[in-house]
XYZ file of C-alpha atoms in Angstrom:
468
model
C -151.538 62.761 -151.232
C -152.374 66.072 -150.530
C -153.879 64.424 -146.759
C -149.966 63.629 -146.285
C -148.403 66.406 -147.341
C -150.537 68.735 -145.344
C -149.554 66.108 -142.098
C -146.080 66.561 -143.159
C -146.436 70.593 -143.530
C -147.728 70.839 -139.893
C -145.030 68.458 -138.090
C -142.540 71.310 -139.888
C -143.905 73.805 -137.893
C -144.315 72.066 -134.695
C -140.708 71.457 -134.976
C -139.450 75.287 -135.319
C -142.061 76.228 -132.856
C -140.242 73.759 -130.424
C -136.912 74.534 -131.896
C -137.599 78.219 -131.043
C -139.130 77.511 -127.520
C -136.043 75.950 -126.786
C -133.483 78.493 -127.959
C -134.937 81.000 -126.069
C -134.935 79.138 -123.131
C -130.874 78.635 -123.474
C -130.299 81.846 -124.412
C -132.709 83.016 -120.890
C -130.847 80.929 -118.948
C -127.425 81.867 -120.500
C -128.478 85.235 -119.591
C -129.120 84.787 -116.139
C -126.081 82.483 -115.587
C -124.144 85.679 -117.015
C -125.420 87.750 -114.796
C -124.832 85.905 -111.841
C -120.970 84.982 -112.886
C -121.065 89.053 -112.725
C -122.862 89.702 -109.853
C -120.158 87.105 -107.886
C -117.110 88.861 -109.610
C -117.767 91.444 -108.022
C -115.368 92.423 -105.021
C -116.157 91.209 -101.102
C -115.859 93.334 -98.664
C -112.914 93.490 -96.674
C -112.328 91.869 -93.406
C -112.351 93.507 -90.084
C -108.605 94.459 -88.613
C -109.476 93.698 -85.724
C -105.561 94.431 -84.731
C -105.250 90.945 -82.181
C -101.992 91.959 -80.668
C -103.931 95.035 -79.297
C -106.761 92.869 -77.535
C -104.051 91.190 -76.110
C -101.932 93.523 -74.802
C -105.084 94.542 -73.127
C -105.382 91.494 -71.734
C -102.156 91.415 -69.853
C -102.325 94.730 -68.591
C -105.483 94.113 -67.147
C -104.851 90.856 -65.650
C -101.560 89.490 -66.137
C -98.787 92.003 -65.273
C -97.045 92.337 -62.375
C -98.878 95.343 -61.715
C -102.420 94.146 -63.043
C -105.180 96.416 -62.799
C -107.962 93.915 -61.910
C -105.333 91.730 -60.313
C -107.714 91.583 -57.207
C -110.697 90.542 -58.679
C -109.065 88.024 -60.866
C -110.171 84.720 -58.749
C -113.756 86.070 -59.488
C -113.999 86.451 -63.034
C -112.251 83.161 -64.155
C -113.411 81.293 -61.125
C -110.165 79.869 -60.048
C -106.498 81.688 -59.162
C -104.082 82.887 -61.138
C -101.446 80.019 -60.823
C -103.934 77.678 -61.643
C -105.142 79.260 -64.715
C -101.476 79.957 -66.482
C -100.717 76.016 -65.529
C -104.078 75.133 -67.343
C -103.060 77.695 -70.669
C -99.249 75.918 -70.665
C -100.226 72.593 -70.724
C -102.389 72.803 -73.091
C -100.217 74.878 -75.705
C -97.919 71.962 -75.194
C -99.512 69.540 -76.011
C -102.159 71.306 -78.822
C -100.905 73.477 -81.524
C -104.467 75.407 -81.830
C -103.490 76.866 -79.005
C -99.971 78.137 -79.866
C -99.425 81.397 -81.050
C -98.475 81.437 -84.571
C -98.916 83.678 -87.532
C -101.030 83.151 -90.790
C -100.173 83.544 -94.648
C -100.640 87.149 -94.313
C -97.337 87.270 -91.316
C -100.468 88.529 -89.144
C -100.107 87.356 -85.436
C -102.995 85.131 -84.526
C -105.153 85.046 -81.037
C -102.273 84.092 -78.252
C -103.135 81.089 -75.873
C -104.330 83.320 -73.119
C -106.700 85.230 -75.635
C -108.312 81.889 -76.294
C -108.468 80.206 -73.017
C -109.737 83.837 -71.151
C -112.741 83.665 -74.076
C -113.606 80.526 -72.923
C -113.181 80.989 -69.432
C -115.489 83.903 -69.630
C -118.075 81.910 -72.008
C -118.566 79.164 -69.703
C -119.009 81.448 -66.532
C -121.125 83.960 -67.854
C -122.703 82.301 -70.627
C -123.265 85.690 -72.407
C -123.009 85.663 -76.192
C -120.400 84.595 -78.853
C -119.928 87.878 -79.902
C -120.011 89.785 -76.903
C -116.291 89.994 -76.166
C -115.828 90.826 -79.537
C -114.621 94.662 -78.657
C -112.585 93.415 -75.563
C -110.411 90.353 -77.140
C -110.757 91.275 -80.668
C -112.584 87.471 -81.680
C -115.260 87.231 -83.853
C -118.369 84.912 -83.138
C -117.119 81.625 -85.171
C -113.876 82.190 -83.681
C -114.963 82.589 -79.876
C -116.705 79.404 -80.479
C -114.012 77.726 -81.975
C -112.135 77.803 -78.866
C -114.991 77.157 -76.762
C -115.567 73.393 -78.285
C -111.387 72.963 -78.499
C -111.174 73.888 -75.058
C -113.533 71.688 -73.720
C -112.564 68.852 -75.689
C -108.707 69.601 -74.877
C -109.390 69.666 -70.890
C -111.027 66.390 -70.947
C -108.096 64.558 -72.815
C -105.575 66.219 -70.737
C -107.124 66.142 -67.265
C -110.265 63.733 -67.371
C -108.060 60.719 -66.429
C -106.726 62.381 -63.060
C -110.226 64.590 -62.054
C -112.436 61.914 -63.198
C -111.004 58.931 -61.675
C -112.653 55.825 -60.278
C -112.198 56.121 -56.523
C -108.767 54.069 -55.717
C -108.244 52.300 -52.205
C -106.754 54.857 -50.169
C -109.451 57.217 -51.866
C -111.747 54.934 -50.459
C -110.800 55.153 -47.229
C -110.630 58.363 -46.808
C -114.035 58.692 -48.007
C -115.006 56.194 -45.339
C -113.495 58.718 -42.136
C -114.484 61.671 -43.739
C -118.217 60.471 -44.116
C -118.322 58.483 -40.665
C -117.239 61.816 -38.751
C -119.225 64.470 -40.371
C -122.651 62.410 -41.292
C -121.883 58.720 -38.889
C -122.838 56.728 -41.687
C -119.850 54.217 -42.121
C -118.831 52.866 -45.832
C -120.443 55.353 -47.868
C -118.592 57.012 -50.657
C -121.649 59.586 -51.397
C -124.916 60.650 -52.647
C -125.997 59.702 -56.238
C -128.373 61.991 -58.151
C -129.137 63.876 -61.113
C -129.468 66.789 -62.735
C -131.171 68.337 -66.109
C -129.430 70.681 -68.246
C -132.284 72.649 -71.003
C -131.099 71.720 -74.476
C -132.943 75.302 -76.243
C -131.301 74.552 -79.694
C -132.302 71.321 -79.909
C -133.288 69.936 -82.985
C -136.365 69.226 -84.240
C -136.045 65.546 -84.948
C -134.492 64.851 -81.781
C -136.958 67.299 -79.684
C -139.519 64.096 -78.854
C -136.155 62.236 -77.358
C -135.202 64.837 -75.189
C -138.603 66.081 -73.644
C -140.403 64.996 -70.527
C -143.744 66.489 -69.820
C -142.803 68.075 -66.512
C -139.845 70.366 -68.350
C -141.229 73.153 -70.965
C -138.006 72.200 -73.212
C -135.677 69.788 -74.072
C -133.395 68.696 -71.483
C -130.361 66.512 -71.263
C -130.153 64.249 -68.308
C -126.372 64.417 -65.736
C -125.900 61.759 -63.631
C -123.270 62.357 -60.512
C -121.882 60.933 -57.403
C -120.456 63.529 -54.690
C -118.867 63.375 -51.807
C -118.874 65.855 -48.699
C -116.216 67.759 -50.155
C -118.682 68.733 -53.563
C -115.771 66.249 -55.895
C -117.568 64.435 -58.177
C -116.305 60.874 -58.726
C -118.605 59.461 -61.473
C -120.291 61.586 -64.301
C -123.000 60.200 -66.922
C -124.331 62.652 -69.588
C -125.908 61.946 -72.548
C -128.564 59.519 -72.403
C -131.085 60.110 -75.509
C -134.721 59.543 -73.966
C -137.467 60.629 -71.912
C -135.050 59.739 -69.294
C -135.776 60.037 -65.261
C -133.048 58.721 -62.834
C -134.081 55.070 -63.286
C -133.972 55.011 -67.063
C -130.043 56.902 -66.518
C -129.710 54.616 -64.134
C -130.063 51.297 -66.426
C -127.960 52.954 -69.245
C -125.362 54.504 -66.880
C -121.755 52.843 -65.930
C -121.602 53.250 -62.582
C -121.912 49.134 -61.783
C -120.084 48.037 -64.589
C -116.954 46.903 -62.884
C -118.611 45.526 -60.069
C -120.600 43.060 -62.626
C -117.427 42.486 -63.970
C -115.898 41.903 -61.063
C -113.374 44.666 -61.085
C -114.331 46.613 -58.805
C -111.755 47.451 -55.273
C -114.079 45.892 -52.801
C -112.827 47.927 -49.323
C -115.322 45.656 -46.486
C -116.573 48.029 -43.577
C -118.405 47.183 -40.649
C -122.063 48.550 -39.466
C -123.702 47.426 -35.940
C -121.614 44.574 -35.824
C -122.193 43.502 -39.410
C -119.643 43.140 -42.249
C -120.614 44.122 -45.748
C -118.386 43.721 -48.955
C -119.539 46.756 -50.685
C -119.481 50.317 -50.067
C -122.547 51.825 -50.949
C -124.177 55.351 -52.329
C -127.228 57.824 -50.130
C -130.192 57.920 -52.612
C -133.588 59.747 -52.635
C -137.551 57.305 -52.632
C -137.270 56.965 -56.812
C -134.054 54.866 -57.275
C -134.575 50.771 -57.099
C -133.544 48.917 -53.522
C -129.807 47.567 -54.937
C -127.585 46.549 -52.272
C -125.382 49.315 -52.942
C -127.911 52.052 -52.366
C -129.064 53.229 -48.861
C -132.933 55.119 -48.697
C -134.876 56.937 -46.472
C -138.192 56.069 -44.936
C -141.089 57.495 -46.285
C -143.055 58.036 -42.987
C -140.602 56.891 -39.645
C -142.831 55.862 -36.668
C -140.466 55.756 -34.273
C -137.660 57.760 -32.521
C -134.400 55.460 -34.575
C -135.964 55.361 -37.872
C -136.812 59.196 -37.412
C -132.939 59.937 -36.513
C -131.778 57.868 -39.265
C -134.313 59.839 -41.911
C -132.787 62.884 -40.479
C -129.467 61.786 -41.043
C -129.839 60.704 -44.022
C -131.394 63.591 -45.991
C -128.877 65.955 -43.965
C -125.670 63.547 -45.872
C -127.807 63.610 -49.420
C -127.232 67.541 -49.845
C -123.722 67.287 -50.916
C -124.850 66.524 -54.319
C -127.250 69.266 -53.829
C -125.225 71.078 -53.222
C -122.604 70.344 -55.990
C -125.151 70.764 -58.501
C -125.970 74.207 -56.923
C -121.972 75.029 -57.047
C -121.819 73.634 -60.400
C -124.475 76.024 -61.968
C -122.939 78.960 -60.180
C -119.330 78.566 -61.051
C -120.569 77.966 -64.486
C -123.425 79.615 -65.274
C -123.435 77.873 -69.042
C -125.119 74.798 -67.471
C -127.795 76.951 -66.103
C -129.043 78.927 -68.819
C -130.081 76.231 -72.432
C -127.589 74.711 -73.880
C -126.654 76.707 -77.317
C -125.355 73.811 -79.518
C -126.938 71.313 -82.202
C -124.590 68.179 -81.493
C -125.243 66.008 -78.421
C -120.769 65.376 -78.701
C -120.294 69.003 -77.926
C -122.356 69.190 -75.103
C -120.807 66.225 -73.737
C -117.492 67.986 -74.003
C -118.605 70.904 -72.350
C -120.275 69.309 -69.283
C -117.350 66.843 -68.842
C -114.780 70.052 -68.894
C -117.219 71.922 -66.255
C -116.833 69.302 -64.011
C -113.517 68.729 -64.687
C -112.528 72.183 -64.039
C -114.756 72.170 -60.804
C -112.633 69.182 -59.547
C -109.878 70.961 -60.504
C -110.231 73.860 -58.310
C -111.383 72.252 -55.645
C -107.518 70.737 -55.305
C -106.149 73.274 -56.129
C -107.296 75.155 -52.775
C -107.100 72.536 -50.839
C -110.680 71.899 -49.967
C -110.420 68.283 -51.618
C -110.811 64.438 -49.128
C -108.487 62.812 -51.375
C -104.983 63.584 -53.338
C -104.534 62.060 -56.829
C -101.719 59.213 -56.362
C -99.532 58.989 -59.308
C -97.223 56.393 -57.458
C -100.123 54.273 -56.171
C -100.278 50.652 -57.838
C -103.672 49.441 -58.179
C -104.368 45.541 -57.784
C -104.569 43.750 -60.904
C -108.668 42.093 -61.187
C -109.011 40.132 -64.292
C -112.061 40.080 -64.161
C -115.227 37.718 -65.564
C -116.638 37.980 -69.181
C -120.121 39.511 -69.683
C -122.586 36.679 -69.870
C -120.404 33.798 -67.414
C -122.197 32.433 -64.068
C -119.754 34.860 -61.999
C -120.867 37.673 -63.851
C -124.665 36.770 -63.401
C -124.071 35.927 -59.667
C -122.873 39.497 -59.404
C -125.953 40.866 -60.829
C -128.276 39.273 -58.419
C -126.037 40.413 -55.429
C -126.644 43.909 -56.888
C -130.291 43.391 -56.606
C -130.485 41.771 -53.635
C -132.909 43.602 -51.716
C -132.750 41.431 -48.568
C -128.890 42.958 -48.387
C -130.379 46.389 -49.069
C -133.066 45.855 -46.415
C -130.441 44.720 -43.778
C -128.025 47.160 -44.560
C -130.508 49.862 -44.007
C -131.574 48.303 -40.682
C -128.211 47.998 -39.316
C -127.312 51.642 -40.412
C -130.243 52.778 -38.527
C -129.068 50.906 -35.140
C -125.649 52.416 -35.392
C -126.521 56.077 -36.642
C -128.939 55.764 -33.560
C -125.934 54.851 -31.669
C -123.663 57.217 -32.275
C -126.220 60.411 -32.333
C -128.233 59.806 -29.523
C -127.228 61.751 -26.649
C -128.919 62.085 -22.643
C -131.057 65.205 -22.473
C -129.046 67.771 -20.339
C -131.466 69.895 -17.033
C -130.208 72.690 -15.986
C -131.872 74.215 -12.400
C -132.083 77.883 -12.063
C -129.299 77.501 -9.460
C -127.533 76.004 -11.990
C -127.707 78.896 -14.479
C -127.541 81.667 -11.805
C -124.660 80.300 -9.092
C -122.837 82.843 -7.004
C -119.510 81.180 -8.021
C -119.655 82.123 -11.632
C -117.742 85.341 -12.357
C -120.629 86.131 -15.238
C -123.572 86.119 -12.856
C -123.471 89.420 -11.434
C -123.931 90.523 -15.092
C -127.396 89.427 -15.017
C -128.366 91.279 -12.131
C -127.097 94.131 -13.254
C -128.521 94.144 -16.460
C -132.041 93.520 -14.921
C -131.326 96.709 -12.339
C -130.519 98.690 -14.886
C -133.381 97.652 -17.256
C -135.603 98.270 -14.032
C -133.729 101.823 -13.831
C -134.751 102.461 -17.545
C -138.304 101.527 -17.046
C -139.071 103.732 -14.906
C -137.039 106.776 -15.818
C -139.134 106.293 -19.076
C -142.410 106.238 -17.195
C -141.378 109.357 -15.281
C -140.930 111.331 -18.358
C -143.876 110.306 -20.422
C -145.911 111.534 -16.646
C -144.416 114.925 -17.469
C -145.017 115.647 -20.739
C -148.783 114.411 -20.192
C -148.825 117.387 -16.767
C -147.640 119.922 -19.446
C -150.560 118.850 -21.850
C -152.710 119.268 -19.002
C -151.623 123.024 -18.355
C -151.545 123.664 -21.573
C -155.024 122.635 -21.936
């Protein structure tokens, strides 16, 4: 008995022990949650007036009155002309209501339309910091980008079905004139290439997709087609991988509606030869399709070496669009300050949309955007069907690519080569031509100079002599 009651006794006090333990862990805990509920009752501070109607009076006075202070450097700083710009700010606070001016709860006038878009405008071409124009336009960093991602994203549903268009028919053909007269090659539509943007904020988890060991950081791999005139006609960004321009090149696009069988199919002609599709200028690295025209590696004669010429000469207009691209918009030079792969997207596609944009706009573009134009109506074949297979192996053909090459090489050599000119020294120096007597004379009085110059330097050496 008294083994039990003892056993008993002792359970007793484990239990208040516990009991104990556990009330003053409540009452601890109670205590802290107490203080905290305090600590958060407390008052924020206030928010910043940052008075918006003042940044945007500002605004207009500097650049949009009639007598504008900056007025003249205007097509600098936003990269494109006045008229342009306003067209771009009322369509979209027409079609968007971010980008309408409206007031909050508070009756406080929010950021106008021309606030927002200049932000952005300024962002993308100087790629400076979010809160940099904070003092100028009144924005704070969330809000500056804000607009930057609704901009973007708002340009490329408004525009990106006119200034990213497939190349129509007549487009085509212009393409084929312009290109014959400026580089002689016949049928091509441009130079395919690509270009890698540095993705600094990338995230860690997606950091071994994005990296190739000859980049220090993260990139994010553009593919383009350009013409003479810098307009980009296709666009391809995105592509997770260690990607070069053959791995783009398998994921990109760009052949889809010729596999399909969609595709405008404008015939040209080169030495003699008729071929069914146009075709793009590539660099060594891309595959021999039938579509794509290379260079030769080492040309061992004087047609081959022409041809080589030509060809690199026509494959700097994408070159050169990427090098007008980065300095228009200096974002896409500098790493890319995002952690979403859709944002970047949207600001790459509105870059180039805006780039195609101004080109038109001043009148530097081949083609004109058609809204009358009726296209042909292609069904089409199904993915998988003999047609659509057939199609596939024409594409990678590389007897067509081989012959293709050849007979662009025969008619660039054709329409380059030109008879050395002689010209006799009688030819250069006749008594007929009204010019000649200038040589003489210049050669008299360079003979006159001479020796006026010799005469003088005798003199001065007869008076060191004396004075010696």
């Amino acid at each position: 008995m008294s083994s039990s009651s003892s056993s008993d006794s002792t359970a007793v006090e484990e239990a208040k022990f516990i009991g104990s333990v556990m009330a003053k862990t409540v009452a601890y805990y109670q205590n802290r949650l107490g203080e905290t509920s305090r600590a958060r009752s407390k008052p924020r501070k206030s928010r910043l007036r940052r008075n918006h109607e003042a940044g945007h009076d500002r605004l207009i006075e500097d650049y949009f009155a009639d007598d504008a202070i900056y007025a003249v450097k205007f097509r600098r700083r936003f990269q494109m002309k006045k008229e342009l710009f306003l067209r771009i700010v009322g369509d979209l606070e027409g079609r968007f209501p971010y980008f309408q001016w409206k007031m909050d709860a508070r009756r406080i006038n929010g950021f106008s339309p021309i606030q927002k878009c200049t932000t952005v405008i300024r962002q993308l071409a100087y790629d400076m910091g979010a809160d940099k124009w904070d003092e100028y336009f009144r924005m704070s960093e969330r809000t500056v980008r804000e607009c930057v991602y609704k901009f973007c994203k708002a340009i490329c549903l408004v525009y990106g079905q006119r200034y990213l268009r497939k190349p129509t028919i007549n487009d085509i053909h212009q393409l084929y004139t312009v290109h014959e007269g400026k580089h002689g090659f016949h049928g091509m539509l441009g130079s395919i290439d690509c270009m890698h943007w540095g993705w600094s904020l990338c995230p860690n988890v997606w950091r071994g997709q994005y990296m190739r060991g000859d980049h220090k950081e993260s990139t994010i791999v553009l593919e383009a087609i350009a013409s003479h005139d810098l307009w980009i006609w296709h666009a391809f960004f995105g592509p997770a991988g260690a990607n070069n321009d053959i791995n783009v090149l398998d994921q990109s696009p760009v052949f889809n509606d010729i596999y399909l069988g969609k595709s405008h199919d404008v015939p040209f002609q080169a030495n003699g030869v008729a071929y069914k599709h146009d075709y793009y200028l590539t660099d060594n690295i891309y595959p021999p399709l039938s579509v794509f025209v290379k260079s030769f590696t080492c040309p061992n004669d004087p047609k081959r070496k022409k041809f080589k010429e030509a060809q690199e000469s026509a494959r700097k207009d994408v070159e050169r669009t990427f090098g007008v691209l980065k300095r228009r918009w200096q974002v896409l030079a500098i790493g890319a300050r995002s952690y979403e792969v859709k944002r970047l997207q949207h600001v790459m596609y509105a870059c180039i949309i805006l780039h195609n944009t101004i080109l038109e706009d001043e009148g530097r573009a081949i083609c004109r955007y058609n809204e009358n134009e009726v296209l042909p109506n292609v069904e089409g074949v199904a993915v998988g069907t003999q047609e659509y297979r057939a199609n596939r192996r024409e594409m990678h053909n590389r007897g067509i690519h081989h012959a293709l090459r050849a007979d662009l090489v025969e008619h660039i050599y054709r329409a380059h080569i030109q008879p050395p000119i002689e010209f006799s020294r009688d030819d250069l120096f006749d008594e007929s031509d009204e010019d000649s007597d200038m040589f003489f004379e210049s050669e008299d009085s360079d003979d006159e100079s001479d020796v006026r110059e010799n005469e003088e330097e005798d003199e001065v050496d007869d008076e060191d002599d004396d004075s010696e």
